[in-house]
XYZ file of C-alpha atoms in Angstrom:
466
model
C 8.672 -1.423 4.481
C 7.383 -2.636 7.940
C 9.354 -2.989 10.851
C 7.729 -6.010 12.233
C 7.764 -9.232 9.975
C 6.505 -12.640 10.941
C 7.351 -16.311 9.396
C 4.345 -18.796 9.782
C 5.438 -22.118 9.154
C 4.106 -25.692 9.693
C 7.382 -26.906 10.888
C 9.437 -25.531 13.833
C 12.441 -23.394 12.604
C 15.621 -25.371 13.816
C 18.933 -23.512 14.416
C 20.380 -24.054 10.876
C 17.187 -22.731 9.261
C 17.143 -19.585 11.644
C 21.055 -19.136 10.604
C 20.382 -19.791 6.817
C 17.627 -17.182 7.194
C 19.723 -14.939 8.890
C 22.582 -15.063 6.237
C 20.396 -12.742 4.275
C 22.498 -9.931 4.772
C 25.848 -11.752 3.332
C 28.779 -13.027 5.322
C 30.035 -9.790 6.505
C 27.174 -9.671 8.991
C 27.442 -11.005 12.417
C 24.892 -13.500 14.310
C 24.635 -13.002 18.056
C 22.331 -14.376 20.963
C 20.779 -12.297 23.788
C 18.252 -13.133 26.720
C 19.973 -16.424 27.177
C 19.434 -17.472 23.867
C 15.659 -16.546 23.174
C 16.629 -13.777 20.988
C 18.930 -13.996 17.982
C 20.308 -10.879 16.469
C 21.747 -10.071 12.933
C 24.183 -7.498 13.628
C 26.334 -5.081 11.682
C 30.139 -5.664 11.568
C 30.587 -3.191 14.690
C 28.362 -5.386 16.602
C 25.126 -3.141 16.717
C 21.767 -5.027 15.886
C 19.783 -4.784 12.443
C 17.343 -7.434 13.027
C 16.194 -9.343 16.295
C 14.573 -12.668 15.986
C 12.442 -13.954 19.007
C 12.208 -17.872 19.612
C 9.648 -19.459 17.691
C 6.188 -19.797 19.192
C 3.963 -22.688 18.322
C 0.419 -21.242 18.512
C -2.073 -24.069 18.699
C -5.212 -21.914 19.397
C -7.686 -21.546 16.439
C -8.018 -18.413 14.952
C -5.443 -16.552 17.034
C -3.118 -15.668 14.084
C -6.309 -14.286 11.888
C -6.983 -12.303 14.766
C -3.764 -10.885 15.386
C -2.784 -10.155 11.870
C -6.190 -8.601 10.955
C -5.876 -10.714 7.833
C -6.598 -14.063 5.775
C -3.129 -15.873 6.924
C -2.383 -19.751 8.007
C -4.035 -20.606 11.043
C -2.658 -22.851 13.684
C -1.311 -24.807 14.690
C 1.483 -22.925 13.367
C 5.038 -21.458 14.166
C 5.084 -17.905 14.755
C 8.549 -16.467 14.157
C 8.968 -12.831 14.720
C 11.589 -10.579 13.029
C 12.013 -6.909 14.306
C 14.081 -4.631 12.310
C 15.967 -1.598 13.306
C 14.556 1.706 12.332
C 17.827 3.255 12.360
C 19.293 1.578 9.489
C 17.524 1.574 6.034
C 18.210 -2.036 4.979
C 16.931 -3.553 8.238
C 13.485 -3.819 7.029
C 14.492 -5.649 3.936
C 16.751 -8.094 6.020
C 14.227 -8.815 8.222
C 11.515 -9.395 5.170
C 14.378 -11.578 3.550
C 14.867 -13.564 6.901
C 11.152 -14.451 7.072
C 10.884 -15.180 3.270
C 13.772 -17.614 3.416
C 12.229 -19.658 6.604
C 8.548 -19.911 4.800
C 10.551 -20.963 1.516
C 12.358 -23.663 3.343
C 9.587 -24.774 5.631
C 6.946 -24.255 3.359
C 4.895 -21.359 5.312
C 3.685 -17.891 4.817
C 5.070 -14.529 5.218
C 3.333 -11.348 7.122
C 2.916 -8.920 5.596
C 3.031 -10.772 2.437
C 4.665 -7.861 0.677
C 7.782 -8.075 2.773
C 8.635 -11.507 1.509
C 11.753 -12.163 -0.377
C 14.655 -14.350 -0.337
C 17.264 -11.552 -2.018
C 20.719 -10.946 -0.455
C 20.559 -7.132 1.075
C 23.905 -5.727 1.260
C 24.337 -3.302 3.921
C 25.115 0.017 2.446
C 24.515 2.548 4.821
C 27.394 4.259 6.596
C 26.904 2.530 9.984
C 29.676 4.940 11.596
C 27.182 7.703 11.006
C 24.272 6.061 12.820
C 24.228 6.832 16.388
C 24.682 4.044 18.821
C 21.380 2.763 20.325
C 20.938 3.789 23.843
C 19.128 0.540 24.553
C 19.660 -3.128 24.075
C 15.870 -3.945 24.428
C 14.940 -5.154 20.624
C 11.465 -3.439 20.812
C 12.555 0.139 22.058
C 13.473 2.531 19.265
C 13.888 5.732 21.224
C 15.202 5.781 24.879
C 15.374 9.014 26.776
C 15.958 9.709 30.395
C 11.950 9.491 31.385
C 10.604 7.827 28.227
C 10.773 4.380 26.001
C 9.436 4.929 22.482
C 8.269 1.967 20.597
C 7.398 2.756 16.865
C 4.418 0.352 15.513
C 3.040 0.445 11.936
C 1.092 -2.948 11.902
C -2.790 -2.981 11.961
C -3.415 -4.559 15.029
C -0.711 -3.849 18.269
C -0.543 -6.907 20.494
C 0.772 -7.191 23.748
C 3.606 -9.468 22.421
C 6.676 -10.865 24.171
C 8.443 -7.950 22.695
C 6.271 -5.436 24.169
C 5.721 -7.047 27.573
C 9.314 -7.224 27.865
C 9.462 -3.425 27.074
C 6.899 -2.750 29.167
C 8.536 -4.848 32.351
C 12.029 -3.267 31.842
C 10.612 0.483 31.401
C 8.903 0.583 34.407
C 11.671 -1.316 36.399
C 13.425 1.830 35.230
C 11.127 4.309 36.259
C 10.289 5.378 32.857
C 7.055 5.714 30.645
C 6.303 3.552 27.706
C 4.804 5.047 24.570
C 3.779 3.389 21.682
C 3.507 5.544 18.464
C 1.405 4.374 15.493
C -0.468 5.785 12.316
C -4.087 6.476 12.793
C -5.077 3.126 11.166
C -3.651 1.128 13.887
C -5.746 -0.578 16.755
C -4.911 -1.978 20.112
C -5.883 -5.335 21.208
C -7.126 -4.971 24.867
C -4.472 -6.602 26.630
C -2.241 -3.931 25.282
C -4.847 -1.122 25.970
C -4.719 -2.339 29.428
C -0.951 -2.233 29.391
C -0.924 1.361 28.490
C -3.769 2.680 30.589
C -1.773 4.152 33.384
C -0.105 7.332 32.825
C 3.022 8.212 32.035
C 2.322 5.397 29.383
C 0.541 6.289 26.389
C -0.484 5.530 22.788
C 0.683 8.350 20.541
C -0.860 8.450 17.184
C 0.617 10.267 14.646
C -2.069 11.585 12.008
C -0.752 13.498 9.045
C -3.040 16.297 9.351
C -3.857 16.497 12.888
C -0.221 15.870 14.277
C 0.162 13.722 17.447
C -2.345 12.816 20.041
C -3.208 10.490 22.587
C -5.376 7.343 21.223
C -6.799 6.713 24.283
C -7.659 10.162 25.735
C -7.478 12.155 22.511
C -5.443 14.749 24.087
C -3.072 16.899 21.337
C 0.498 15.669 22.041
C 4.050 17.342 21.452
C 7.456 15.932 21.812
C 8.977 18.331 24.981
C 11.705 17.168 27.171
C 12.148 13.810 25.803
C 8.875 12.683 26.292
C 5.220 13.110 24.554
C 3.141 15.230 26.785
C -0.309 17.270 26.302
C -0.184 20.609 24.573
C -1.909 23.057 27.122
C -3.514 26.292 26.782
C -3.069 29.550 28.898
C -5.208 27.912 31.331
C -3.399 24.765 31.565
C -6.428 22.834 29.790
C -5.194 20.021 27.034
C -7.373 19.695 23.979
C -8.766 16.575 22.353
C -7.794 16.399 18.477
C -10.344 16.568 15.996
C -9.663 13.118 14.679
C -9.983 11.501 18.013
C -13.857 13.051 18.004
C -14.806 11.339 15.067
C -16.945 8.157 15.816
C -19.459 6.134 13.770
C -21.947 3.857 15.833
C -21.879 0.471 13.892
C -24.424 -0.859 16.446
C -21.765 -3.176 17.885
C -21.586 -3.940 21.611
C -19.314 -5.249 24.125
C -20.378 -7.212 27.566
C -17.959 -6.700 30.252
C -17.147 -8.346 33.761
C -15.308 -7.387 36.360
C -15.029 -9.929 38.960
C -12.896 -10.761 41.747
C -12.561 -13.938 43.705
C -10.566 -15.423 47.016
C -9.829 -18.544 47.584
C -7.798 -20.247 50.637
C -4.300 -21.126 49.607
C -4.701 -24.651 49.903
C -2.163 -27.109 48.271
C -4.937 -28.502 45.974
C -6.071 -25.156 44.769
C -6.992 -24.944 40.918
C -7.113 -21.327 39.613
C -8.953 -20.417 36.352
C -12.175 -22.335 37.303
C -14.103 -19.056 37.960
C -13.034 -17.665 34.528
C -14.082 -21.254 33.146
C -17.293 -20.929 34.102
C -18.105 -17.511 33.005
C -17.159 -18.683 29.622
C -19.416 -21.727 29.532
C -22.361 -19.421 30.538
C -21.705 -17.067 28.158
C -20.118 -18.768 24.982
C -21.344 -22.624 25.597
C -17.530 -23.738 25.890
C -14.407 -23.239 27.746
C -11.646 -20.573 26.601
C -9.843 -21.867 23.900
C -6.534 -20.902 24.919
C -4.189 -18.863 27.215
C -1.002 -17.395 27.547
C 0.975 -14.773 29.242
C 1.292 -12.630 26.242
C -0.179 -12.319 22.667
C -0.429 -14.597 20.320
C -2.386 -16.659 22.915
C -0.786 -20.046 22.034
C -1.646 -22.543 24.958
C -4.876 -24.530 24.991
C -6.869 -24.054 27.951
C -5.664 -25.614 31.060
C -6.722 -24.383 34.355
C -4.039 -26.905 36.115
C -1.115 -25.616 33.864
C -2.009 -22.039 34.653
C -2.212 -22.819 38.275
C 1.381 -24.268 38.183
C 2.442 -21.020 36.673
C 1.078 -19.204 38.944
C 2.773 -21.212 41.896
C 5.927 -20.980 40.448
C 5.815 -17.223 40.455
C 4.415 -16.525 43.825
C 4.700 -14.227 45.742
C 4.881 -12.059 42.673
C 1.548 -11.765 40.927
C 0.893 -13.333 37.411
C -0.788 -11.668 34.480
C -2.416 -13.949 32.150
C -4.631 -13.499 28.831
C -7.408 -15.990 27.925
C -9.173 -16.091 24.331
C -12.790 -17.543 23.079
C -13.261 -19.334 20.123
C -13.253 -17.480 16.619
C -16.976 -17.390 16.218
C -17.755 -15.820 19.520
C -15.054 -13.045 20.253
C -14.267 -13.081 24.060
C -11.021 -12.191 26.036
C -9.974 -12.110 29.402
C -7.006 -10.700 31.548
C -6.547 -12.314 34.914
C -3.985 -11.055 37.441
C -3.492 -13.899 40.078
C -2.225 -12.578 43.640
C -0.892 -14.507 46.507
C -1.847 -12.429 49.800
C -2.003 -13.441 53.546
C -5.731 -13.959 53.428
C -5.333 -16.348 50.455
C -5.021 -16.380 46.778
C -7.047 -13.481 44.806
C -7.943 -13.384 41.144
C -8.752 -10.039 39.435
C -10.457 -10.983 35.795
C -11.691 -8.567 33.348
C -13.920 -10.742 30.664
C -14.999 -8.925 27.396
C -17.206 -10.432 24.886
C -18.334 -8.850 21.709
C -21.434 -8.642 19.785
C -22.726 -7.601 16.606
C -25.684 -5.079 15.557
C -27.800 -8.264 15.107
C -26.679 -10.070 18.322
C -28.380 -9.800 21.639
C -25.923 -9.661 24.528
C -27.005 -12.304 27.271
C -27.933 -10.555 29.833
C -30.523 -12.618 31.478
C -27.395 -15.234 32.065
C -25.644 -12.752 34.203
C -27.815 -13.637 37.381
C -27.527 -17.522 37.536
C -23.764 -17.229 36.383
C -23.230 -14.995 39.569
C -25.213 -17.490 41.875
C -22.843 -20.059 40.487
C -19.558 -17.975 40.991
C -20.762 -17.262 44.475
C -21.825 -20.757 45.466
C -18.838 -22.411 43.689
C -15.791 -20.232 43.066
C -15.058 -17.876 46.016
C -16.884 -14.688 44.165
C -16.395 -11.268 46.094
C -17.672 -8.931 43.641
C -18.754 -8.909 39.943
C -19.802 -5.762 38.245
C -21.705 -6.431 34.760
C -21.599 -3.371 32.342
C -22.399 -3.021 28.424
C -20.828 -0.589 26.065
C -20.966 0.578 22.466
C -17.621 -0.887 20.977
C -16.292 -3.067 18.326
C -17.446 -6.856 18.116
C -13.765 -7.717 17.328
C -12.825 -6.258 20.848
C -9.840 -4.129 19.358
C -9.439 -0.470 20.151
C -9.530 2.098 17.617
C -7.885 5.627 18.230
C -11.271 7.679 18.255
C -13.493 8.226 21.514
C -15.520 5.253 22.518
C -18.650 5.336 24.805
C -18.002 4.481 28.573
C -19.694 1.340 29.715
C -23.002 1.438 31.303
C -23.452 -0.492 34.587
C -26.156 -3.486 34.054
C -25.548 -5.075 37.529
C -23.518 -5.585 40.713
C -23.242 -8.690 42.736
C -21.716 -9.062 46.023
C -20.447 -12.557 47.571
C -20.883 -13.810 51.149
C -17.559 -12.568 52.553
C -18.078 -9.240 50.727
C -21.298 -8.742 52.682
C -20.126 -10.156 56.171
C -17.408 -7.094 55.767
C -20.282 -4.662 54.937
C -22.762 -5.885 57.376
C -25.612 -8.071 56.376
C -28.472 -5.658 57.215
C -26.665 -2.839 55.414
C -25.972 -4.878 52.273
C -29.433 -6.230 52.360
C -31.445 -2.808 52.838
C -29.211 0.153 51.263
C -30.994 3.104 52.399
C -31.629 4.481 48.694
C -31.824 1.207 46.949
C -31.991 -0.608 44.789
C -32.977 -3.586 46.800
C -31.040 -6.721 45.928
C -31.916 -10.326 45.026
C -30.701 -13.169 47.402
C -28.543 -15.902 45.627
C -27.727 -19.276 46.760
C -27.844 -21.108 50.351
C -29.985 -18.757 53.143
C -27.110 -18.857 55.453
C -24.424 -17.892 53.106
C -26.170 -16.209 50.050
C -24.695 -13.518 47.666
C -26.544 -10.130 46.616
C -27.405 -9.373 43.256
C -28.130 -5.538 42.783
C -29.901 -5.007 39.077
C -28.818 -1.258 37.868
C -30.317 -1.137 34.565
C -30.271 -2.784 30.871
C -26.988 -1.277 29.620
C -28.740 1.696 27.876
C -29.442 4.533 30.340
C -26.427 6.308 31.630
C -28.146 7.095 35.074
C -27.067 3.570 36.000
C -23.845 5.401 36.809
C -25.525 7.580 39.337
C -27.259 4.590 40.965
C -23.995 2.530 41.125
C -22.349 5.312 42.699
C -24.827 6.059 45.294
C -25.257 2.153 46.183
C -21.389 1.797 46.499
C -21.319 5.197 48.746
C -23.855 3.466 51.074
C -22.219 0.208 51.214
C -18.695 1.829 51.874
C -20.188 3.961 54.978
C -20.911 0.877 56.472
């Protein structure tokens, strides 16, 4: 039985419906609320949580439920109510399934995964007194040590849900690592991979034949001193798991744009327009939706995301934007207020199949528009062999190969115009925009020759010397 169960319903589950679902355990279990009422918990008689239910979320973005649940399920607009069961008590998974099944029965929805759905009463037969008291009150965390918080996931795709985002925030604040343990059939979404990118956070893959290994680096792991850490030989070298080395070339590719913008902190500033422009150039339309976590549930609105960033300043704001179902495109955005203005750090990734051609010819005119109208500082465009659906599998993936680098006007001025326009070892840039405030666009290749990395390194070295 899976630990995470989701009820997808056309109507919002009200409090009475939620309580009816939580009575799947019978009258002896308790119902509590935490996080200022945002999380409802079904608890054992001694108060320890068995099932935690996050507040229902209205998903209004087409294709989002199908993207995250990796199967044909009810699409939006739909209410997403996620229940997470404790791994310490055998009945908890069935309780979560009964909770979701009751919501779907009352409101006319569906349950994911379908086999979890039931409306049975699940009596608590486990001797709770023999089960250790959880060391954490965070529902997403399954094991907590002095250095590490471990989250166990057995779903096909692990998104950066509010559960996971909260666990990451809590563990970072406590100076702990967050480590997600999954089977080898699991993949990550790009926002989840980004969240786990910095060590000591890890994606731990539990392979039935190869033991534990890091799903992003491939390093063989073992549990030591309360954390998953690489197994090292007598020379201190970590080895890559054989399962990680296995890869099949499908011909699918991803186009990556890493861009930075800077704007004066004016009262009428509207953020997100640079990203919106990039979507229009590359997908013939704006983003479909945005959110602070997955599922991405809100229709695209530059004004709403600007308002959110204002309320969070001077703290940074991290956002996710998603494209239409027919054109895989996903962006992560970091908005930061600085003394010099407001910065946007954006990574936009688009997926293409074997018979699809990434639109490299649109990059130069896009760069010109970003530089002229949206405060572009830098834009690095790359191409890589990777999945069209933008998910991250637990095996080696080729690194991206640079295609082009663009410098905005302010960046050119900080480097020195003469140096930027005439790097000693090339490549010679193309001037974009107005002659007095133009950008510089350096072509590095077509995304197929790894030598482009050497060219980029030489170029950036020359520019930094200035």
